[in-house]
Amino acid sequence: MLHQAGEYILPTKKCKGTVGWRSPSNIALIKYWGKRPPQLPMNPSVSFTLQNAFTETVITYQYDPKFEDLEMNYSFEGNQHNAFSGRIQNYLDGLISYLPIIDKLKLKITSKNSFPHSAGIASSASAFSSLALCLLDIEKAIHGITAHEDLILQNASFLARLGSGSACRSVYGGFVLWGHTPDVANSSDEYAVDLSTQVHPTFKDLLDVILIVDNREKSVPSSAGHKLMEDNPYSEIRFEQAKKNTSKLLAVLKEGDINEFISIVEFEALSLHAMMLTSFPGYFLMHPGSLEIIKRIRSYRNSTRLPVGFTLDAGPNIHLLFPRQYQQEVDEFIQSDLIGFCKDRRYISDIIGNGPERIYHG
Ligand code: PMV
């Protein structure tokens, strides 16, 4: 990232060390669903970064300009994991034009999540964001230079995006935008930008209770879902709708209208799942319990007038969103009305987080 291939000279000095980053997951409010090469979004998306759901990645590296190929050993929570390992190997191999040092490295990568593996929470955003941040620390150490923190985060977002689109939003805390929109001057399809200066205090203490309706791996992975958008007859309308919803949400985030926020965010979540229903072949990831929870949230909101809304990822679990000041009432509502639809009565409470943290440098 510090240099582009072509004008690039490999450092001649061998070097080794250990780097580590903790990076959180994020939940999209405006959904990214549909992409074009190289992993660029068909519409902008907006998310907030979580605090408690994170991945920690630690990499011990050795650099030698005489090495001929990247050598990598990957373990997840103490075990070798072939599927993850293959995906990471492919990702690293694909970075050569951005990180020319990559094939001169021996890497021992260890990774673990704060949330249980079987919680039904996607970990690719936190995994690739922490990995990208580690790679940039390695690059900095090998070159013996320091870059400006803003540029490092932008580069990390760019690299994380190539692993998993939504990962590019996880390198920042708070509210984050990925994708070009005329509403935000420095926005880009290639990396995410931090929206924190453009958010009304109303939204800064939102809580996110993730109701675990099903913790199994989903039947259609996101990569296949994005691909199915290519032939979805409603895709163009969806991309336009998401662009309009982005503009609306950005305005609402500035103004602080929580009811309008809920209305846009729910519309986005249901539109995402509508795209799954109208793909060919059509499929659905919501469960009967997801629908029942949605119905109950809406009827609770109508009767109490409390600003409680929901969103969903590409899966059956419901993210219940509400301002912290209503925590007690909403906890009671969860216990009395919603918990019966959660697998093993499980839910995970989270808040808006501050973004990644360096956990190791040596
Ligand atoms: O980053 P991916 O390829 O796993 O896709 C993420 C898609 C959604 O989570 C459904 C939406 C989003 O914007 O995060």
mmCIF file of C-alpha atoms in Angstrom, residues 70 164 169-170 200 286-287 303 305 324:
data_model
loop_
_atom_site.group_PDB
_atom_site.id
_atom_site.type_symbol
_atom_site.label_atom_id
_atom_site.label_comp_id
_atom_site.label_asym_id
_atom_site.label_seq_id
_atom_site.Cartn_x
_atom_site.Cartn_y
_atom_site.Cartn_z
ATOM 1 C CA LEU A 70 4.415 -16.919 0.881
ATOM 2 C CA SER A 164 -14.894 -9.373 2.663
ATOM 3 C CA ARG A 169 -16.368 -0.748 7.526
ATOM 4 C CA SER A 170 -14.929 -2.458 10.630
ATOM 5 C CA HIS A 200 -26.365 13.455 16.251
ATOM 6 C CA MET A 286 -35.535 -15.834 8.005
ATOM 7 C CA HIS A 287 -37.205 -18.406 10.223
ATOM 8 C CA SER A 303 -48.546 0.263 21.806
ATOM 9 C CA ARG A 305 -44.498 4.438 21.356
ATOM 10 C CA ARG A 324 -29.917 3.047 26.182
#
